[in-house]
Coordinates of C-alpha atoms and ligand atoms in Angstrom, one line a residue:
M1 CA 69.5 97.3 73.6
G2 CA 72.8 99.0 73.4
R3 CA 75.0 102.0 72.7
A4 CA 78.3 102.2 70.7
F5 CA 81.3 104.5 71.3
V6 CA 84.7 104.8 69.7
Y7 CA 86.4 105.0 73.2
V8 CA 85.1 103.5 76.4
I9 CA 86.8 104.0 79.8
L10 CA 85.8 101.3 82.2
G11 CA 86.0 102.6 85.7
G12 CA 85.4 106.2 86.9
G13 CA 88.3 106.8 89.3
V14 CA 91.5 108.9 89.2
A15 CA 92.8 107.4 86.0
A16 CA 89.5 107.8 84.2
G17 CA 89.4 111.5 85.1
Y18 CA 92.9 112.2 83.8
A19 CA 92.2 110.1 80.7
A20 CA 89.1 112.2 80.0
L21 CA 91.1 115.4 80.3
E22 CA 93.7 114.1 77.9
F23 CA 91.1 113.0 75.4
R24 CA 89.6 116.4 75.4
K25 CA 93.0 118.1 75.0
R26 CA 93.7 115.9 72.0
G27 CA 90.5 116.7 70.3
V28 CA 88.0 113.9 71.0
S29 CA 84.7 114.6 69.3
H30 CA 81.3 114.9 70.9
G31 CA 79.7 111.5 71.4
E32 CA 82.9 109.5 70.9
L33 CA 83.9 108.9 74.5
C34 CA 82.1 107.3 77.4
I35 CA 83.0 106.6 81.0
I36 CA 81.3 103.7 82.8
S37 CA 81.5 103.8 86.6
E38 CA 80.0 101.9 89.5
E39 CA 80.4 105.1 91.6
P40 CA 77.5 107.6 91.5
V41 CA 79.7 110.6 91.0
P42 CA 82.2 111.6 88.3
P43 CA 85.9 110.9 88.9
Y44 CA 87.5 112.5 92.0
E45 CA 90.9 112.7 93.6
R46 CA 90.7 109.5 95.8
P47 CA 93.6 110.6 98.1
A48 CA 91.4 113.3 99.6
L49 CA 89.2 110.5 101.2
S50 CA 91.9 109.7 103.9
K51 CA 93.0 113.4 104.4
G52 CA 90.8 116.5 103.9
Y53 CA 87.6 114.5 103.8
L54 CA 88.1 113.3 107.4
L55 CA 88.8 116.7 109.0
P56 CA 86.5 117.7 111.8
E57 CA 86.4 121.3 110.6
D58 CA 85.9 122.5 107.1
P59 CA 86.3 119.1 105.5
A60 CA 86.8 118.7 101.8
R61 CA 83.5 117.8 100.0
L62 CA 82.6 117.3 96.3
P63 CA 82.5 119.0 94.0
S64 CA 85.8 120.6 95.3
F65 CA 88.0 117.6 94.6
H66 CA 86.9 116.2 91.3
T67 CA 89.8 115.4 89.0
C68 CA 92.0 117.0 87.9
V69 CA 92.6 119.5 90.7
G70 CA 95.2 117.2 92.3
A71 CA 97.6 118.0 89.4
H72 CA 96.6 121.7 89.4
E73 CA 94.5 121.1 86.2
E74 CA 90.9 121.8 85.3
R75 CA 88.2 120.5 87.7
L76 CA 86.0 118.2 85.7
T77 CA 82.4 118.7 87.0
P78 CA 79.3 117.0 85.5
K79 CA 78.9 120.2 83.5
W80 CA 82.3 119.9 82.0
Y81 CA 81.6 116.3 80.7
K82 CA 78.3 117.5 79.3
E83 CA 79.8 120.5 77.6
H84 CA 82.5 118.3 75.9
G85 CA 80.0 115.6 74.8
I86 CA 81.6 113.0 77.1
E87 CA 79.0 110.5 78.2
L88 CA 79.0 109.6 81.9
V89 CA 77.3 106.3 82.7
L90 CA 77.4 106.4 86.5
G91 CA 76.1 104.1 89.2
T92 CA 76.6 101.3 86.7
Q93 CA 78.5 98.1 87.2
V94 CA 79.9 96.2 84.3
K95 CA 79.1 92.6 84.9
S96 CA 81.0 91.0 81.9
A97 CA 83.3 91.9 79.1
D98 CA 83.7 90.2 75.7
I99 CA 87.0 91.2 74.3
R100 CA 86.5 89.4 71.0
R101 CA 83.2 91.1 70.3
K102 CA 84.3 94.4 71.9
T103 CA 81.3 94.7 74.2
L104 CA 80.6 95.3 77.8
L105 CA 77.4 94.2 79.6
T106 CA 76.1 96.3 82.4
A107 CA 74.2 95.1 85.5
A108 CA 71.2 96.9 84.1
G109 CA 71.4 94.7 81.0
E110 CA 72.7 97.2 78.5
T111 CA 75.4 96.2 76.0
I112 CA 78.0 99.0 75.4
S113 CA 80.4 98.5 72.5
Y114 CA 83.7 100.1 71.8
K115 CA 86.5 100.3 69.3
I116 CA 89.1 101.0 71.9
L117 CA 88.7 100.1 75.6
I118 CA 90.7 101.6 78.5
I119 CA 90.5 99.5 81.6
A120 CA 90.7 101.7 84.7
T121 CA 88.9 99.5 87.2
G122 CA 91.4 100.2 90.0
A123 CA 91.3 97.9 93.0
R124 CA 89.1 96.7 95.9
A125 CA 90.0 96.7 99.6
L126 CA 90.9 93.2 100.9
K127 CA 88.4 92.0 103.5
L128 CA 89.2 90.4 106.9
E129 CA 87.0 87.5 105.9
E130 CA 89.7 86.6 103.2
F131 CA 92.0 86.0 106.1
G132 CA 89.5 83.9 108.1
V133 CA 88.2 86.6 110.5
K134 CA 84.5 87.0 110.6
G135 CA 82.4 90.1 111.5
S136 CA 83.8 92.9 109.4
D137 CA 80.3 93.6 108.0
A138 CA 79.3 95.0 111.5
E139 CA 78.0 98.6 111.3
N140 CA 81.0 100.1 113.3
V141 CA 83.7 98.4 111.2
C142 CA 84.8 100.2 108.0
Y143 CA 87.2 100.0 105.1
L144 CA 88.2 102.9 103.0
R145 CA 88.2 102.8 99.2
D146 CA 85.4 105.0 98.0
L147 CA 83.2 107.9 98.9
S148 CA 80.5 105.7 100.5
D149 CA 83.2 104.1 102.7
A150 CA 84.5 107.6 103.6
N151 CA 80.9 108.7 104.6
T152 CA 80.6 105.7 106.8
L153 CA 83.9 106.5 108.5
V154 CA 82.9 110.2 109.0
D155 CA 79.6 109.1 110.6
L156 CA 81.4 106.6 112.8
M157 CA 83.9 109.2 114.0
K158 CA 81.1 111.6 114.9
S159 CA 79.3 108.9 116.9
C160 CA 82.6 107.9 118.7
S161 CA 84.1 111.2 119.8
G162 CA 86.1 110.6 122.9
G163 CA 86.0 106.8 122.4
N164 CA 88.3 104.1 121.2
A165 CA 89.2 103.1 117.7
V166 CA 91.2 100.0 116.6
V167 CA 93.0 100.4 113.3
I168 CA 93.9 97.1 111.6
G169 CA 96.9 97.4 109.3
G170 CA 100.0 99.5 109.4
G171 CA 100.1 100.6 105.7
Y172 CA 99.0 103.8 104.1
I173 CA 95.3 103.5 105.1
G174 CA 96.2 102.6 108.7
M175 CA 98.7 105.4 109.1
E176 CA 96.5 108.1 107.4
C177 CA 93.3 107.1 109.1
A178 CA 95.0 106.8 112.6
A179 CA 96.1 110.4 112.2
S180 CA 92.6 111.5 111.2
L181 CA 91.1 109.6 114.1
V182 CA 93.4 111.4 116.5
I183 CA 92.5 114.8 115.0
N184 CA 88.8 113.8 115.6
K185 CA 89.6 113.2 119.3
I186 CA 89.4 109.4 119.2
S187 CA 92.0 107.2 121.0
V188 CA 93.7 104.9 118.6
A189 CA 95.4 101.5 118.9
M190 CA 97.0 100.2 115.7
V191 CA 97.5 96.4 115.1
F192 CA 99.6 95.0 112.4
P193 CA 101.7 91.9 111.8
E194 CA 105.0 93.5 110.8
A195 CA 107.8 94.7 113.2
H196 CA 107.2 98.3 112.1
C197 CA 104.7 100.5 110.2
M198 CA 104.7 101.0 106.4
A199 CA 106.9 97.8 106.1
R200 CA 106.6 97.8 102.3
L201 CA 108.6 101.1 102.1
F202 CA 110.0 102.4 105.4
T203 CA 113.2 101.2 106.9
P204 CA 113.1 100.5 110.6
K205 CA 114.8 103.8 111.3
I206 CA 112.3 105.8 109.2
A207 CA 109.4 103.9 110.7
N208 CA 110.7 104.6 114.2
Y209 CA 110.5 108.3 113.6
Y210 CA 106.8 108.2 112.6
E211 CA 105.9 105.7 115.3
D212 CA 107.4 108.0 117.9
Y213 CA 105.5 110.9 116.5
Y214 CA 102.3 109.0 116.6
K215 CA 103.0 107.8 120.1
S216 CA 103.4 111.5 121.1
K217 CA 99.8 111.9 119.9
G218 CA 98.6 109.1 122.0
V219 CA 98.5 106.3 119.4
K220 CA 99.3 102.8 120.8
F221 CA 101.1 100.3 118.5
I222 CA 100.5 96.6 118.8
K223 CA 103.0 95.1 116.4
G224 CA 103.9 91.6 115.2
T225 CA 100.4 90.2 115.6
V226 CA 97.0 90.1 114.0
L227 CA 93.4 90.0 115.3
S228 CA 91.8 86.6 115.7
S229 CA 88.1 87.7 116.2
F230 CA 85.7 90.5 117.1
E231 CA 83.6 90.6 120.2
I232 CA 80.2 91.6 119.0
D233 CA 77.2 92.7 121.2
P234 CA 73.6 91.5 120.7
S235 CA 72.8 94.6 118.6
G236 CA 75.6 93.5 116.1
K237 CA 78.1 96.1 117.1
V238 CA 81.8 95.3 117.6
T239 CA 82.8 96.1 121.2
A240 CA 86.3 94.7 121.2
V241 CA 89.1 93.3 119.0
I242 CA 90.6 90.0 120.2
L243 CA 94.2 89.4 119.3
R244 CA 95.9 86.1 118.6
D245 CA 97.4 86.0 122.1
G246 CA 93.9 86.4 123.6
S247 CA 94.4 90.0 124.6
R248 CA 91.4 92.3 124.2
L249 CA 91.3 95.9 122.8
P250 CA 88.1 97.8 123.6
A251 CA 86.6 99.3 120.4
D252 CA 83.9 101.8 119.7
M253 CA 84.9 101.6 116.0
V254 CA 87.3 99.7 113.8
V255 CA 89.1 100.8 110.6
V256 CA 90.6 98.1 108.4
G257 CA 93.3 98.8 105.8
I258 CA 95.0 95.5 105.0
G259 CA 95.8 96.0 101.3
I260 CA 94.0 95.8 98.0
R261 CA 93.4 93.5 95.0
P262 CA 93.3 94.9 91.5
N263 CA 89.9 94.5 89.8
T264 CA 90.9 92.2 86.9
S265 CA 88.2 89.5 87.2
L266 CA 86.2 90.6 84.1
F267 CA 89.3 90.0 82.0
E268 CA 90.8 86.8 83.4
G269 CA 91.2 84.3 80.6
Q270 CA 90.8 87.0 78.0
L271 CA 93.9 89.2 78.6
T272 CA 97.4 88.4 79.8
L273 CA 97.9 89.1 83.6
E274 CA 101.1 89.7 85.5
K275 CA 101.9 90.8 89.1
G276 CA 98.2 90.6 89.9
G277 CA 97.3 93.2 87.2
I278 CA 96.7 93.4 83.5
K279 CA 100.0 93.2 81.6
V280 CA 100.6 96.1 79.2
N281 CA 103.4 97.3 77.1
G282 CA 105.1 100.8 77.1
K283 CA 102.1 102.2 75.4
L284 CA 99.8 100.8 78.1
Q285 CA 98.3 98.4 75.5
S286 CA 97.3 94.9 76.7
S287 CA 97.7 91.6 75.0
N288 CA 94.7 92.6 72.9
S289 CA 95.6 95.7 70.7
S290 CA 92.2 97.3 71.2
V291 CA 92.4 97.2 75.0
Y292 CA 94.6 99.5 77.2
A293 CA 94.9 99.3 81.0
V294 CA 96.0 102.2 83.3
G295 CA 96.2 103.0 87.0
D296 CA 96.2 100.5 89.9
V297 CA 95.0 97.6 87.6
A298 CA 97.9 97.9 85.1
A299 CA 101.2 96.1 85.3
F300 CA 103.5 98.1 83.0
P301 CA 107.2 98.2 82.2
V302 CA 109.1 100.6 84.4
K303 CA 111.9 101.4 81.9
L304 CA 114.2 102.9 84.6
F305 CA 114.4 99.5 86.4
G306 CA 113.8 97.2 83.4
E307 CA 110.9 95.5 85.1
I308 CA 107.2 95.1 85.0
R309 CA 105.6 96.7 88.0
R310 CA 102.1 97.3 89.3
L311 CA 101.9 100.5 91.3
E312 CA 99.1 101.6 93.6
H313 CA 99.6 105.3 93.7
V314 CA 97.8 108.4 92.3
D315 CA 100.7 109.9 90.3
S316 CA 101.1 106.7 88.4
A317 CA 97.3 106.5 87.8
R318 CA 97.3 110.1 86.4
K319 CA 100.4 109.7 84.2
S320 CA 99.7 106.2 82.9
A321 CA 96.2 107.3 81.9
R322 CA 97.4 110.4 80.1
H323 CA 100.1 108.3 78.3
A324 CA 97.6 105.7 77.2
V325 CA 95.4 108.4 75.6
A326 CA 98.4 110.0 73.9
A327 CA 99.3 106.5 72.5
I328 CA 95.7 106.0 71.3
M329 CA 95.2 109.4 69.7
E330 CA 98.7 110.1 68.4
P331 CA 100.4 106.7 68.1
D332 CA 103.2 107.9 65.8
K333 CA 104.2 110.7 68.1
T334 CA 104.0 108.8 71.4
G335 CA 107.0 106.8 72.7
E336 CA 107.2 104.3 75.5
F337 CA 105.9 105.4 78.9
D338 CA 109.1 106.3 80.9
Y339 CA 107.9 106.6 84.5
L340 CA 109.7 107.5 87.7
P341 CA 107.7 105.9 90.6
F342 CA 106.5 108.6 93.0
F343 CA 104.7 108.0 96.3
Y344 CA 103.9 110.5 99.1
S345 CA 101.9 110.9 102.2
R346 CA 100.8 113.7 104.5
V347 CA 99.8 113.1 108.2
F348 CA 99.5 115.6 111.0
T349 CA 102.1 118.3 110.1
L350 CA 104.4 115.7 108.6
S351 CA 104.9 115.2 104.8
W352 CA 107.2 112.8 102.9
Q353 CA 107.9 112.0 99.3
F354 CA 109.6 108.9 97.8
Y355 CA 111.0 108.5 94.3
G356 CA 112.2 105.4 92.5
D357 CA 112.8 101.9 94.0
S358 CA 113.4 100.8 97.6
A359 CA 115.9 98.1 96.6
G360 CA 119.5 97.6 97.8
E361 CA 121.5 99.2 100.5
V362 CA 120.0 102.1 102.5
I363 CA 121.9 105.2 103.4
H364 CA 120.0 107.5 105.9
F365 CA 120.8 111.2 106.1
G366 CA 119.7 114.3 107.9
D367 CA 118.4 114.9 111.4
F368 CA 116.1 112.2 112.7
S369 CA 115.5 114.1 115.9
G370 CA 114.5 117.2 113.8
S371 CA 112.1 117.7 111.0
T372 CA 114.1 117.1 107.8
F373 CA 115.7 113.7 107.1
G374 CA 115.7 111.1 104.4
A375 CA 117.3 108.0 102.8
Y376 CA 118.9 106.9 99.6
W377 CA 118.7 103.4 98.2
V378 CA 121.8 102.2 96.3
N379 CA 121.5 99.1 94.2
K380 CA 124.2 97.5 92.0
G381 CA 126.4 100.7 92.4
H382 CA 123.6 103.2 91.4
L383 CA 121.3 105.5 93.4
V384 CA 117.8 104.0 92.7
G385 CA 115.6 105.5 95.4
S386 CA 115.2 108.6 97.5
F387 CA 113.0 109.3 100.5
L388 CA 112.7 112.8 102.1
E389 CA 110.6 114.0 105.0
G390 CA 110.0 117.7 105.6
G391 CA 111.6 118.9 102.4
T392 CA 111.0 122.2 100.4
K393 CA 109.7 122.0 96.9
D394 CA 113.2 122.6 95.5
E395 CA 114.6 119.8 97.7
Y396 CA 111.9 117.3 96.6
D397 CA 112.6 118.3 92.9
A398 CA 116.3 117.7 93.5
V399 CA 115.9 114.2 94.9
A400 CA 113.4 113.3 92.1
K401 CA 115.9 114.5 89.5
A402 CA 118.8 112.7 91.1
T403 CA 116.9 109.5 91.3
R404 CA 115.8 109.6 87.7
L405 CA 119.5 110.1 86.6
K406 CA 120.4 106.9 88.6
P407 CA 124.0 108.2 89.2
A408 CA 126.8 105.7 89.9
I409 CA 127.7 105.7 93.6
E410 CA 131.3 104.7 94.2
D411 CA 131.6 106.0 97.8
V412 CA 128.6 105.2 100.0
A413 CA 130.3 106.9 103.0
A414 CA 130.7 110.1 101.0
L415 CA 127.0 109.9 100.0
E416 CA 126.0 109.6 103.6
R417 CA 128.2 112.6 104.5
Q418 CA 126.7 114.7 101.7
G419 CA 123.1 113.7 102.5
L420 CA 120.6 116.0 100.8
G421 CA 123.5 118.0 99.5
F422 CA 124.3 115.2 97.0
A423 CA 120.9 115.6 95.3
L424 CA 121.0 119.4 95.5
A425 CA 124.4 119.4 93.7
I426 CA 123.2 117.4 90.7
Ligands
FDA1 P1 90.4 104.0 91.3 O1 90.2 103.1 92.4 O2 90.6 105.4 91.5 O3 89.1 103.9 90.3 C1 88.5 102.7 89.9 C2 87.1 102.9 89.4 O4 86.6 101.8 88.7 C3 86.1 103.2 90.5 O5 85.3 104.3 90.2 C4 85.3 101.9 90.6 O6 84.0 102.1 91.1 C5 85.3 101.5 89.1 N1 85.0 100.1 88.8 C6 85.7 99.0 89.1 N2 85.1 97.9 88.6 C7 84.1 98.3 87.9 C8 83.1 97.7 87.2 N3 83.0 96.3 87.0 N4 82.1 98.4 86.6 C9 82.1 99.8 86.7 N5 83.0 100.4 87.4 C10 84.0 99.8 88.0 N6 98.0 107.4 96.3 C11 98.9 108.4 96.5 O7 99.9 108.3 95.7 N7 98.9 109.3 97.5 C12 97.9 109.3 98.4 O8 97.9 110.2 99.3 C13 96.8 108.4 98.2 N8 95.8 108.4 99.1 C14 94.8 107.4 99.0 C15 93.8 107.4 99.9 C16 92.8 106.5 99.8 C17 91.6 106.5 100.8 C18 92.8 105.5 98.8 C19 91.7 104.4 98.7 C20 93.8 105.5 97.9 C21 94.8 106.5 98.0 N9 95.9 106.5 97.1 C22 96.9 107.4 97.2 C23 95.9 105.6 96.0 C24 95.3 106.2 94.7 O9 94.1 106.8 95.1 C25 95.1 105.1 93.7 O10 96.3 104.7 93.2 C26 94.3 105.6 92.5 O11 93.0 106.0 92.9 C27 94.2 104.6 91.4 O12 93.4 105.1 90.3 P2 92.6 104.2 89.4 O13 91.8 105.0 88.5 O14 93.4 103.1 88.9 O15 91.6 103.4 90.4
NAD2 P1 99.0 98.6 102.3 O1 99.5 97.6 101.3 O2 99.7 99.9 102.3 O3 99.1 98.1 103.8 C1 98.5 96.9 104.1 C2 98.9 96.6 105.6 O4 98.0 95.6 106.0 C3 100.3 96.0 105.8 O5 101.2 97.0 106.1 C4 100.0 95.2 107.0 O6 100.4 95.9 108.1 C5 98.6 94.9 107.1 N1 98.1 93.6 107.0 C6 98.2 92.7 106.0 N2 97.5 91.6 106.3 C7 97.0 91.7 107.5 C8 96.2 90.9 108.3 N3 95.7 89.7 108.0 N4 95.8 91.4 109.5 C9 96.2 92.7 109.9 N5 96.9 93.5 109.1 C10 97.3 93.0 108.0 O7 97.5 98.8 102.0 P2 96.4 99.8 102.6 O8 97.0 100.6 103.7 O9 95.2 99.0 102.9 O10 96.1 100.8 101.4 C11 95.3 100.4 100.4 C12 95.7 101.0 99.1 O11 95.5 102.4 99.2 C13 97.1 100.8 98.7 O12 97.1 100.6 97.3 C14 97.8 102.1 99.0 O13 98.8 102.4 98.1 C15 96.6 103.1 98.7 N6 96.8 104.3 99.5 C16 97.9 105.1 99.3 C17 98.1 106.2 100.0 C18 99.3 107.0 99.7 O14 100.0 106.8 98.8 N7 99.6 108.1 100.5 C19 97.2 106.5 101.1 C20 96.1 105.7 101.3 C21 95.9 104.6 100.5

């Protein structure tokens, strides 16, 4: 039993939604395109899950955040896919892929064949068990990657109002969930191994600002350590988190955000991998010319820095997906993907954006005791990265533009004095 399509998108997350919109804009015909997703709903804006979805009042719920509302584009509801003849194969896991035969085998035993495949399988949350800690399958421990995780988290927060939560991990999930827990009137202790939060991006000075802000909201930070085990009661619920030094943090619930692994396993041994992802060229095409990869799972050349990178952010998922479809549908008119990395987060009333690369010397600017401040990264004599908290739209646009231009910086002290003014003057 099987079906055949010209184009198949494997995965139904952010990248899949933006790829579908681009296919439609470029005139895909009815019946040519299919999306296969393990999730039971069409593509949605995943970032909502750690923000609006967790609000105690008037939370975001589907269908309001289906792609592509995050980029102020059309909202692709089930009706939209139907009207445009795009087949949604939902709630369906692909178990194996045969790149040579151009077929995918689903868990239900169906073979789906393609002429062109776009891999948009994203990533999975790393489990504590992978670091030797047992018990993260307890009912009051949750991860956050998809809608079903978010529903578990919402239910847990409702049952723990006024109680204690331990957040494991000081990255994006840890920081955004800690803020949501506080907003839901739950006391938070955050545990992570690094010396400060968001260690992959923030400088100690930037991290200090956010940690102080979180502390003012009652969040406790336990840094430079990891948990060693859970204390679990006879009903199977975690009651406390035990740290490496033996100390005990009482817990009514636990949220874990300790990083991700790209979903590449179906293609290992069939496609070239790099940096943990599927290696693609500037057209997002893998080592097999009929197969493209986009979003979190793709390792693509970032022209600006002359390097292959794998990014785990929504803007890159949206834009790489659109570029791949352009390259597939109009190969002669589509050049190399020329992407400026862009990350952002919003917590409480704070909001920051980052553009470029966090490499080289850091120059902080602005008022770290106020609400607008930032940093530039200067590498090999050029501005390569910019961070800004509390900026206006024009200010964010200016730092993005300045970073893309990679201007030569001869006088670092002058850059520090000019601060945001440097970007605004470009
Ligand atoms: P994504 O994970 O969105 O989709 C992958 C899809 O593939 C899923 O539908 C999955 O079920 C499916 N799949 C995988 N294997 C399959 C198989 N074998 N068979 C069938 N289907 C399969 N970024 C940012 O820049 N700003 C932000 O604020 C946030 N916030 C945020 C919050 C939360 C809670 C998360 C988890 C992530 C973010 N991100 C973010 C990151 C951002 O959401 C992420 O980079 C994109 O979702 C990546 O899009 P993809 O389409 O690549 O993967
Ligand atoms: P992350 O990589 O941002 O952070 C992982 C954190 O886990 C590290 O900072 C570290 O503190 C901690 N850690 C690692 N090993 C540990 C261990 N053994 N014990 C305890 N802590 C440990 O990953 P994440 O926060 O899990 O986020 C998952 C994904 O979701 C990422 O791809 C991220 O980019 C994405 N995301 C992005 C945003 C955003 O861009 N605003 C928001 C939410 C999620």
